mmCIF file of C-alpha atoms in Angstrom:
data_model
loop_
_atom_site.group_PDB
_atom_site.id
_atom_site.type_symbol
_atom_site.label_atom_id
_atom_site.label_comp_id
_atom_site.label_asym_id
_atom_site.label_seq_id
_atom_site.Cartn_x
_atom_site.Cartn_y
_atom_site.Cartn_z
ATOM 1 C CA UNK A 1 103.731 102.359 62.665
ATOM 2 C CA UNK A 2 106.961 104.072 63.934
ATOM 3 C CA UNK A 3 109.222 105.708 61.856
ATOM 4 C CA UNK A 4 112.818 105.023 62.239
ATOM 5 C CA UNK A 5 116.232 106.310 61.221
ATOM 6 C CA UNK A 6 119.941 106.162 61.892
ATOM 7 C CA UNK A 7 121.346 107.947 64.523
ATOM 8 C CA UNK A 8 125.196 108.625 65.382
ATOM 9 C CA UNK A 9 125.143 109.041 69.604
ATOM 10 C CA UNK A 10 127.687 111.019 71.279
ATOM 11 C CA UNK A 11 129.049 111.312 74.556
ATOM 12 C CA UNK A 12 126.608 113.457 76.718
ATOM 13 C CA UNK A 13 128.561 112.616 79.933
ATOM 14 C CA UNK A 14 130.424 115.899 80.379
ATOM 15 C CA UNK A 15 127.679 118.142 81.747
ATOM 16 C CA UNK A 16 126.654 114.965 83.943
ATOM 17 C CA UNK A 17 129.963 115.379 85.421
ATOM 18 C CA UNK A 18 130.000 118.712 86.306
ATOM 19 C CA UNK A 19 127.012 118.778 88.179
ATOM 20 C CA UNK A 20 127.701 118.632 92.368
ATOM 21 C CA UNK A 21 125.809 116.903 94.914
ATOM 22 C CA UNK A 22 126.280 118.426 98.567
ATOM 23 C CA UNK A 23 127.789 114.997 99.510
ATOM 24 C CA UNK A 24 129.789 112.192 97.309
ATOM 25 C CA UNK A 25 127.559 109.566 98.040
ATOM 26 C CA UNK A 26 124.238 111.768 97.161
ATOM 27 C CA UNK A 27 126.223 112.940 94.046
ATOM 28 C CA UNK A 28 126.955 109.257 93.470
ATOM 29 C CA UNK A 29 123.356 107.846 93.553
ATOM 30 C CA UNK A 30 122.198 110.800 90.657
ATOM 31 C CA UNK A 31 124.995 109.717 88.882
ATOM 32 C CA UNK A 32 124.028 105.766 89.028
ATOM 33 C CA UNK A 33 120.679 106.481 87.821
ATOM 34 C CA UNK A 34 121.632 109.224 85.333
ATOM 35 C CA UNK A 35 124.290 106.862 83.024
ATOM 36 C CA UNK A 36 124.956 108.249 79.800
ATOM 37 C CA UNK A 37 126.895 106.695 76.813
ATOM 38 C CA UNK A 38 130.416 106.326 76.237
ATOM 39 C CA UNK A 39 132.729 108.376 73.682
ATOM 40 C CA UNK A 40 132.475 105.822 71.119
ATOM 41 C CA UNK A 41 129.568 106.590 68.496
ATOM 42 C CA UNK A 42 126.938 103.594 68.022
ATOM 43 C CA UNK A 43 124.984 103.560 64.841
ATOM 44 C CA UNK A 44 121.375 102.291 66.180
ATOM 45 C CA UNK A 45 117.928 102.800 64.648
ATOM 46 C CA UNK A 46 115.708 105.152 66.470
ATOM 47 C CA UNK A 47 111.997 106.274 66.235
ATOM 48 C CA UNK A 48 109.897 107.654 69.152
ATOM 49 C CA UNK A 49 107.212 106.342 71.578
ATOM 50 C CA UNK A 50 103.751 107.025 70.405
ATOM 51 C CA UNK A 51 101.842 109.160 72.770
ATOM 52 C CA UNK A 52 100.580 112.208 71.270
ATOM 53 C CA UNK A 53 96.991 112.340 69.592
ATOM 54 C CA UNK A 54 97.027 111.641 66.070
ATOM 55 C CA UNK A 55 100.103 108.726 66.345
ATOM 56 C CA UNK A 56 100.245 104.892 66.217
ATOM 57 C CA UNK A 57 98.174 103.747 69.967
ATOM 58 C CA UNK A 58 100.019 103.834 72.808
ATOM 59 C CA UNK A 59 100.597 100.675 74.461
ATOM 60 C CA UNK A 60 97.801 99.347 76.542
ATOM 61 C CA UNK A 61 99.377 97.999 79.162
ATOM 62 C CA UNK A 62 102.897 98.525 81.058
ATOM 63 C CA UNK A 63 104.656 96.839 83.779
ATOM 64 C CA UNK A 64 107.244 98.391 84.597
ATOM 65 C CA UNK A 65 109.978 96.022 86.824
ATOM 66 C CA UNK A 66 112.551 97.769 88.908
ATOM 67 C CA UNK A 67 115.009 96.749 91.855
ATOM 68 C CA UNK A 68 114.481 100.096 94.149
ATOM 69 C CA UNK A 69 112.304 102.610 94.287
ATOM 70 C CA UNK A 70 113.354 105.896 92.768
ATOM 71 C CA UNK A 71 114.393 103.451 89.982
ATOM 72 C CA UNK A 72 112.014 103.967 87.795
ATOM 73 C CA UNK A 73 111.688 107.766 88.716
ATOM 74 C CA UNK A 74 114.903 107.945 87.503
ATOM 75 C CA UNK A 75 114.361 106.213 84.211
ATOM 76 C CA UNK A 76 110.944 106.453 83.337
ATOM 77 C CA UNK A 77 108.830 108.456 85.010
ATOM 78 C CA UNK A 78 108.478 111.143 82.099
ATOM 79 C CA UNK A 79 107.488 108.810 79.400
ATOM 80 C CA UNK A 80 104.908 106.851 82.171
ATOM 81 C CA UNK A 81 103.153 110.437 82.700
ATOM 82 C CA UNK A 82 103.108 110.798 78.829
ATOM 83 C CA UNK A 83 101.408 106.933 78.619
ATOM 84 C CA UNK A 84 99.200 107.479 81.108
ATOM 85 C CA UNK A 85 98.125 110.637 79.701
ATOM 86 C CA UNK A 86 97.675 108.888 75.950
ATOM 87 C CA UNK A 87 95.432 106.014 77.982
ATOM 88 C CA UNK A 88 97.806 103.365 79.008
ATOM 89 C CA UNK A 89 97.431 101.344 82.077
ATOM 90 C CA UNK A 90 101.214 101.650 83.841
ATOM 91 C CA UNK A 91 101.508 99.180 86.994
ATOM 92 C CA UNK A 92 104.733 99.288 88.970
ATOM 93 C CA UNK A 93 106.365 95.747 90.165
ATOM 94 C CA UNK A 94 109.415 97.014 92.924
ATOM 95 C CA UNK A 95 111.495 94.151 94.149
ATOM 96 C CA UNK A 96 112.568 95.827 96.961
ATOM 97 C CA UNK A 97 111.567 97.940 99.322
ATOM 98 C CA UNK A 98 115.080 100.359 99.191
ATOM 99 C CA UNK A 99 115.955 99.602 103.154
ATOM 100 C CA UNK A 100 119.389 99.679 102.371
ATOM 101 C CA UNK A 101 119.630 102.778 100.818
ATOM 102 C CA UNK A 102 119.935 105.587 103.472
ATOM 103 C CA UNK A 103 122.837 104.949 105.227
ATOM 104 C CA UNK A 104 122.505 108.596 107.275
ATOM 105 C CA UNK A 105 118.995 108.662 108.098
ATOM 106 C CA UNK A 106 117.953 107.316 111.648
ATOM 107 C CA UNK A 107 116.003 104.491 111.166
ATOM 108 C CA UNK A 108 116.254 100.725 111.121
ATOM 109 C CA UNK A 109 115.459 98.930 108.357
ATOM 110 C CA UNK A 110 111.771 98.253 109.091
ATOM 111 C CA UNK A 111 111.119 101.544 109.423
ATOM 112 C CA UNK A 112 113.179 103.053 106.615
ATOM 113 C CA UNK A 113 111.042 100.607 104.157
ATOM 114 C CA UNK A 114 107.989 101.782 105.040
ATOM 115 C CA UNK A 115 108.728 105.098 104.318
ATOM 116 C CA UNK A 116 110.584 104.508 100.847
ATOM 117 C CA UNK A 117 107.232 102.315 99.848
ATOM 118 C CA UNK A 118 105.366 105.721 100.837
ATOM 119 C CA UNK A 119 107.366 108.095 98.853
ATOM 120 C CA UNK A 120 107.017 105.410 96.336
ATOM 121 C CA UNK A 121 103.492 105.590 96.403
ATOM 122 C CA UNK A 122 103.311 109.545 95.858
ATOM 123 C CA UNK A 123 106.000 109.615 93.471
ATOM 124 C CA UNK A 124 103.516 106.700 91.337
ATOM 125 C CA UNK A 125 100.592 108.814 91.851
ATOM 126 C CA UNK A 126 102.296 112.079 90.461
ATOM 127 C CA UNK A 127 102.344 110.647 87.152
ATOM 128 C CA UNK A 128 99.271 108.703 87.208
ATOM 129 C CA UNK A 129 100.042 105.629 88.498
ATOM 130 C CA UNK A 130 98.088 103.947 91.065
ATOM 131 C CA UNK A 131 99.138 99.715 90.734
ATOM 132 C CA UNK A 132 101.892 98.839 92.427
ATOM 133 C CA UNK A 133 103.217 95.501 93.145
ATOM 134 C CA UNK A 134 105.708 94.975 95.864
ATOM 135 C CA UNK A 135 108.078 91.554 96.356
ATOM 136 C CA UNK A 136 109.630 92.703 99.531
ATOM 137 C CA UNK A 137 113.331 91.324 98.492
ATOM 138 C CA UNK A 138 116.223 92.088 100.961
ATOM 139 C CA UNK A 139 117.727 95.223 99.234
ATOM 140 C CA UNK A 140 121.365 94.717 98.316
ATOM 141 C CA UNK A 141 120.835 91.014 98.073
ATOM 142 C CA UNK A 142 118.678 90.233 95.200
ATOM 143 C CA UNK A 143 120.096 87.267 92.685
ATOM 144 C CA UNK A 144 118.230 86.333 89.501
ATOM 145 C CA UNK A 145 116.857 83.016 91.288
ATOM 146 C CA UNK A 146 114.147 81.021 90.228
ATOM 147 C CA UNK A 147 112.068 82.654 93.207
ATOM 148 C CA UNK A 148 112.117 86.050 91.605
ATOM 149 C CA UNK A 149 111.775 84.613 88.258
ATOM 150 C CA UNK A 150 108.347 82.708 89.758
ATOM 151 C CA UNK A 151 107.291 86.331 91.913
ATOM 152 C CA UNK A 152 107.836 88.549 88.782
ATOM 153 C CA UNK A 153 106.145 86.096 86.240
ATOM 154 C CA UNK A 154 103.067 86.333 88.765
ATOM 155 C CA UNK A 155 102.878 89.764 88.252
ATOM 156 C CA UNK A 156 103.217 89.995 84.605
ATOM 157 C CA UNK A 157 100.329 86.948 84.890
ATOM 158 C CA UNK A 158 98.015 89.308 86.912
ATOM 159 C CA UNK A 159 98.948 92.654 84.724
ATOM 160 C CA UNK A 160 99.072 91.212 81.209
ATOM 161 C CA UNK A 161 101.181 93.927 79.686
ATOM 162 C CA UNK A 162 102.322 94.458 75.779
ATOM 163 C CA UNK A 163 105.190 96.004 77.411
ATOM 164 C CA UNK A 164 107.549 95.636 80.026
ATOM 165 C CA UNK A 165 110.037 97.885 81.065
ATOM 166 C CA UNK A 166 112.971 97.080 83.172
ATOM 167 C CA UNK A 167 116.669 98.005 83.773
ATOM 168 C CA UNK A 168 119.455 96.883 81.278
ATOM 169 C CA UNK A 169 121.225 93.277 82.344
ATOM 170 C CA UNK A 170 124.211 95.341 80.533
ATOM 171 C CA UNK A 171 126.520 96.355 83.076
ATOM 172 C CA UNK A 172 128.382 100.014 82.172
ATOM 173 C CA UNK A 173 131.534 99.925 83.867
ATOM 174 C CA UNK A 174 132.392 103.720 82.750
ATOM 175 C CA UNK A 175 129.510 104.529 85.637
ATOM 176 C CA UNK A 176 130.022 101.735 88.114
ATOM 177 C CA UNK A 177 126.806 103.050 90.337
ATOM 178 C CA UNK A 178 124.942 102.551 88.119
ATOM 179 C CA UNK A 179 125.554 98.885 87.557
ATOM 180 C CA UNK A 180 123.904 97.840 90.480
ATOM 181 C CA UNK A 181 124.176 94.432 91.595
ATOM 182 C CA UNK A 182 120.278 94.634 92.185
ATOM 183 C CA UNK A 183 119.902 96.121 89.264
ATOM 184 C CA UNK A 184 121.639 93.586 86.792
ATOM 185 C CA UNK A 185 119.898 90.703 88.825
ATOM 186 C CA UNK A 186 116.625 92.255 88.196
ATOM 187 C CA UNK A 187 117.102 92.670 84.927
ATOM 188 C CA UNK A 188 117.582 89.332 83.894
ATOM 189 C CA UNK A 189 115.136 87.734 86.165
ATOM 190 C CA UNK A 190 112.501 90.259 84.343
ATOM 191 C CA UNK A 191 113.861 88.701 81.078
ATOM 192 C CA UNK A 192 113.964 85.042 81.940
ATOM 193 C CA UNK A 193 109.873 85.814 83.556
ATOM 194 C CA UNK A 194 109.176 87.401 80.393
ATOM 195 C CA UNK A 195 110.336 84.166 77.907
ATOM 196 C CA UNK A 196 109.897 81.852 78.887
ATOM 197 C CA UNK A 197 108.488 81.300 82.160
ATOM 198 C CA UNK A 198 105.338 84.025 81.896
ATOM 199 C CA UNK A 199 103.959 82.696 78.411
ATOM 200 C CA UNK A 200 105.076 79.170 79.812
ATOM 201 C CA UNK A 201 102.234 77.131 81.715
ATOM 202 C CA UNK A 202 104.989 74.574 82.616
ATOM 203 C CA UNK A 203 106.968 77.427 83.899
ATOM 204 C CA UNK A 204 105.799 77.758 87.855
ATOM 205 C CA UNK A 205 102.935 75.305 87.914
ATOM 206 C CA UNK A 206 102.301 76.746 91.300
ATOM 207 C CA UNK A 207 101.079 80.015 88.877
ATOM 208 C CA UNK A 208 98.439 77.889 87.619
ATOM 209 C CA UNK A 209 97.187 76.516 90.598
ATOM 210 C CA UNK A 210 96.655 80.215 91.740
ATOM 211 C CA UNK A 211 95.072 80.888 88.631
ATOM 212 C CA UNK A 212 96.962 82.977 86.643
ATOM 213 C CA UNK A 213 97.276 81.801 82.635
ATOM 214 C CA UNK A 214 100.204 82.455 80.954
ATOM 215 C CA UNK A 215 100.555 85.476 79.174
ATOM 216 C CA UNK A 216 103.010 86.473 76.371
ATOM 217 C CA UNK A 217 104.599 90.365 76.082
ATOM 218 C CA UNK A 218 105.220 91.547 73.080
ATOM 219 C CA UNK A 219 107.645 94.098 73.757
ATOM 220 C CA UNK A 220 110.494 95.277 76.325
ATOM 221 C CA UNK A 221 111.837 98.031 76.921
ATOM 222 C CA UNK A 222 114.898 98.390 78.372
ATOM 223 C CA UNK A 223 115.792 101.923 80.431
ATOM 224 C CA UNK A 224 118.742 103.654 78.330
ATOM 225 C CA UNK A 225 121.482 103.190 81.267
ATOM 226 C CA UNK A 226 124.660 102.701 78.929
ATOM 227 C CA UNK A 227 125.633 103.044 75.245
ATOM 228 C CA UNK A 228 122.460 102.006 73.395
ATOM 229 C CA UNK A 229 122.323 99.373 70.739
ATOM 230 C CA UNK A 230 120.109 98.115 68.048
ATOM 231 C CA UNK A 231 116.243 99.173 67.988
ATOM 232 C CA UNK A 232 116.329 101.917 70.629
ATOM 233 C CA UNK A 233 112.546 104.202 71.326
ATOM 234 C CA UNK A 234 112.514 107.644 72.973
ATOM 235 C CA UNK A 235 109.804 108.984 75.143
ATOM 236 C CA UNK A 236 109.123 112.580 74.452
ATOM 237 C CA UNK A 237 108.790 114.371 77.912
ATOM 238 C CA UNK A 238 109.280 118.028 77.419
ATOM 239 C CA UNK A 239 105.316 118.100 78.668
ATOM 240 C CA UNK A 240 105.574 115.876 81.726
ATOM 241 C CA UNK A 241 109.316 117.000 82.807
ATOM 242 C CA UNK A 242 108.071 118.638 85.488
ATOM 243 C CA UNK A 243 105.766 115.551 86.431
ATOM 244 C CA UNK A 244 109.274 113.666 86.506
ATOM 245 C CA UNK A 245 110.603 116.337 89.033
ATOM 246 C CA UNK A 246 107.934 115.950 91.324
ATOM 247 C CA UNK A 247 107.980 112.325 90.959
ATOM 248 C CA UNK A 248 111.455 112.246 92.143
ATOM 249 C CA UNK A 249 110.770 115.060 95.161
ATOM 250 C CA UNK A 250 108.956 112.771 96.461
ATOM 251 C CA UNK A 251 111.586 110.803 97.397
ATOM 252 C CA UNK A 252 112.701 112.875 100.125
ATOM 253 C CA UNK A 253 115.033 110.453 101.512
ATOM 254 C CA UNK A 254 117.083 110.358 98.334
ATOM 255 C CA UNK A 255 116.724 112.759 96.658
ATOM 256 C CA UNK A 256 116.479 116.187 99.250
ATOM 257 C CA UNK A 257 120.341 116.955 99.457
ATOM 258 C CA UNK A 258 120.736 116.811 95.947
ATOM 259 C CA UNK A 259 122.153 120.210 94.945
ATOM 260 C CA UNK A 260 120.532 121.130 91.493
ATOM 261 C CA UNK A 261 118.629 118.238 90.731
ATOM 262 C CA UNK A 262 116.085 119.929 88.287
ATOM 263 C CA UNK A 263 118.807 121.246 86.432
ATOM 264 C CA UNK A 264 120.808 117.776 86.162
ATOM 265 C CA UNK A 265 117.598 116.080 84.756
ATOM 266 C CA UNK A 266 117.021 118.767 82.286
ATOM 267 C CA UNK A 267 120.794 118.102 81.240
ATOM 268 C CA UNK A 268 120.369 114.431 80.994
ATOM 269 C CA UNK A 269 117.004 114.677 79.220
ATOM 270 C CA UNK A 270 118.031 117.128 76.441
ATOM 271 C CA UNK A 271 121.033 114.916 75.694
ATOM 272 C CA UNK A 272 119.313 112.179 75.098
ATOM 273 C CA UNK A 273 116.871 113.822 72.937
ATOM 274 C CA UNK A 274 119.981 115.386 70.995
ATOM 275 C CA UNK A 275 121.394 111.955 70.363
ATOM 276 C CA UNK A 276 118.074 110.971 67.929
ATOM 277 C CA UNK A 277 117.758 114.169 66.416
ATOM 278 C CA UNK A 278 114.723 115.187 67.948
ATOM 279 C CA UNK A 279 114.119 119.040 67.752
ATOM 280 C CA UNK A 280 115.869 121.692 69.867
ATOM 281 C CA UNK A 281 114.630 122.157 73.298
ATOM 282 C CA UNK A 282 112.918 118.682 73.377
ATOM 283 C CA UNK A 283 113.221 116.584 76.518
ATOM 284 C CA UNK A 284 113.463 112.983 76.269
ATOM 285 C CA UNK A 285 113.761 109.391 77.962
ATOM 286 C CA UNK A 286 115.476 106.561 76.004
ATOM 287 C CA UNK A 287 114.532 102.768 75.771
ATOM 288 C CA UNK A 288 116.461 100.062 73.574
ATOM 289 C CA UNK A 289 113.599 97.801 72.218
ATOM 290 C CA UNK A 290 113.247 93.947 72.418
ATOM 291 C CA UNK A 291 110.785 92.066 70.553
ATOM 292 C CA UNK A 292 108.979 89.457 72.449
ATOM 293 C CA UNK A 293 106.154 88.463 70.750
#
């Protein structure tokens, strides 16, 4: 149902870097969610997310599992706007609640969660999304235990999504903030819920008792955070960039003292619709694919 061909990827880093934040650390967290490839060229196999009328159905349901929010801002939001907009139910799952991230704003931690699940909220709803599941995991401390596996296999239980998208368990040490301790650990525990434990009614008995069958995902899609290999999907979101923009504006407390982060998006997006061929001026998102099923 998708059409795919080999692509050669090249390094799109070099506009990334040039790009200035009005402080290092602000410049720092654009550039951890922003990862591009390395100079090496991959040979993967591309072909693009359906979501335009007329194209293979878009997925029916999506979870999409992240450690912070802004995460999935970052990686996703474009292609969730386009989903939403081709009639998929997207539902957010956050570990966290992002308390540690805001190191010069005056609040404690309490507080400072509250208002990241807010702009959370309104970034969701900007792009259509209105199901969102919070864990409430100490940020900057999250391990893939068998408690998150449990918590996340829950929610996939409760969604029942053909798809999940998370962040890669690849670290990319040529961008170091973006290989997130909380990032990695949420990665695999999203794989580990996904096979075995969600499909599993073995897996978490305590699941069953709550009554939640198991439920088997066919698909996952991992956000394109370092050199992609294998089966790799891109979102086209030249018609919901702007939805992404606004997603991210809404987190104020992250995003506000970013100098030229419209720009830097548009930079990021159009290289990573170069790299599969897609025509000129198209923005895009990029997901390496995992069958489930």
């Amino acid at each position: 149902m998708l059409r795919f061909e080999p692509v050669t990827l090249l390094d799109i880093s070099a506009g990334l870097k040039q790009r200035r934040a009005i402080s290092l650390g602000h410049k720092r967290l654009c550039q951890s969610h922003l990862s591009s490839t390395t100079q090496t060229p991959h040979s993967v196999v591309t072909g693009t997310i359906p979501t335009a009328e007329g194209e293979a159905p878009a997925p029916s349901r999506v979870l999409v599992v992240v450690a912070h929010p802004d995460d999935v801002d970052f990686g996703t939001a474009g292609t969730m706007a386009a989903l939403v907009k081709a009639g998929s139910h997207v539902s957010y799952c956050l570990v966290t609640s992002g308390e540690a991230g805001g190191d010069d704003l005056p609040l404690n931690e309490d507080e400072l969660a509250a208002l990241r699940q807010e702009e959370q909220t309104a970034a969701a709803l900007a792009v259509g999304v209105q199901d969102l599941h919070w864990l409430n995991y100490p940020d900057g401390r999250v391990v893939n235990s068998l408690d998150l596996r449990r918590d996340i296999s829950r929610v996939i239980r409760i969604v029942q999504p053909d798809v999940v998208v998370t962040q890669p368990t690849e670290a990319n040490w040529d961008r170091i903030y973006g290989s997130h301790p909380d990032h990695l650990a949420t990665a695999w525990a999203t794989m580990a819920a996904v096979y075995p434990d969600a499909r599993n009614p073995r897996s978490h008995p305590e699941l069953l008792a709550e009554g939640h069958q198991p439920h088997t995902v066919k698909q996952v899609w991992m956000m394109w955070m370092a050199a992609p290999q294998g089966t790799m999907l891109h979102g086209d979101i030249t018609a919901t960039f702007e939805e992404k923009v606004k997603a991210l504006r809404c987190h104020s407390s992250q995003t506000d003292r970013i100098e030229g982060l419209d720009d830097l998006l548009r930079e990021w997006a159009s290289g990573v619709a170069a790299t599969a061929d897609m025509p000129p001026d198209t923005l895009a998102e990029g997901f390496r694919v995992i069958d489930t099923e």
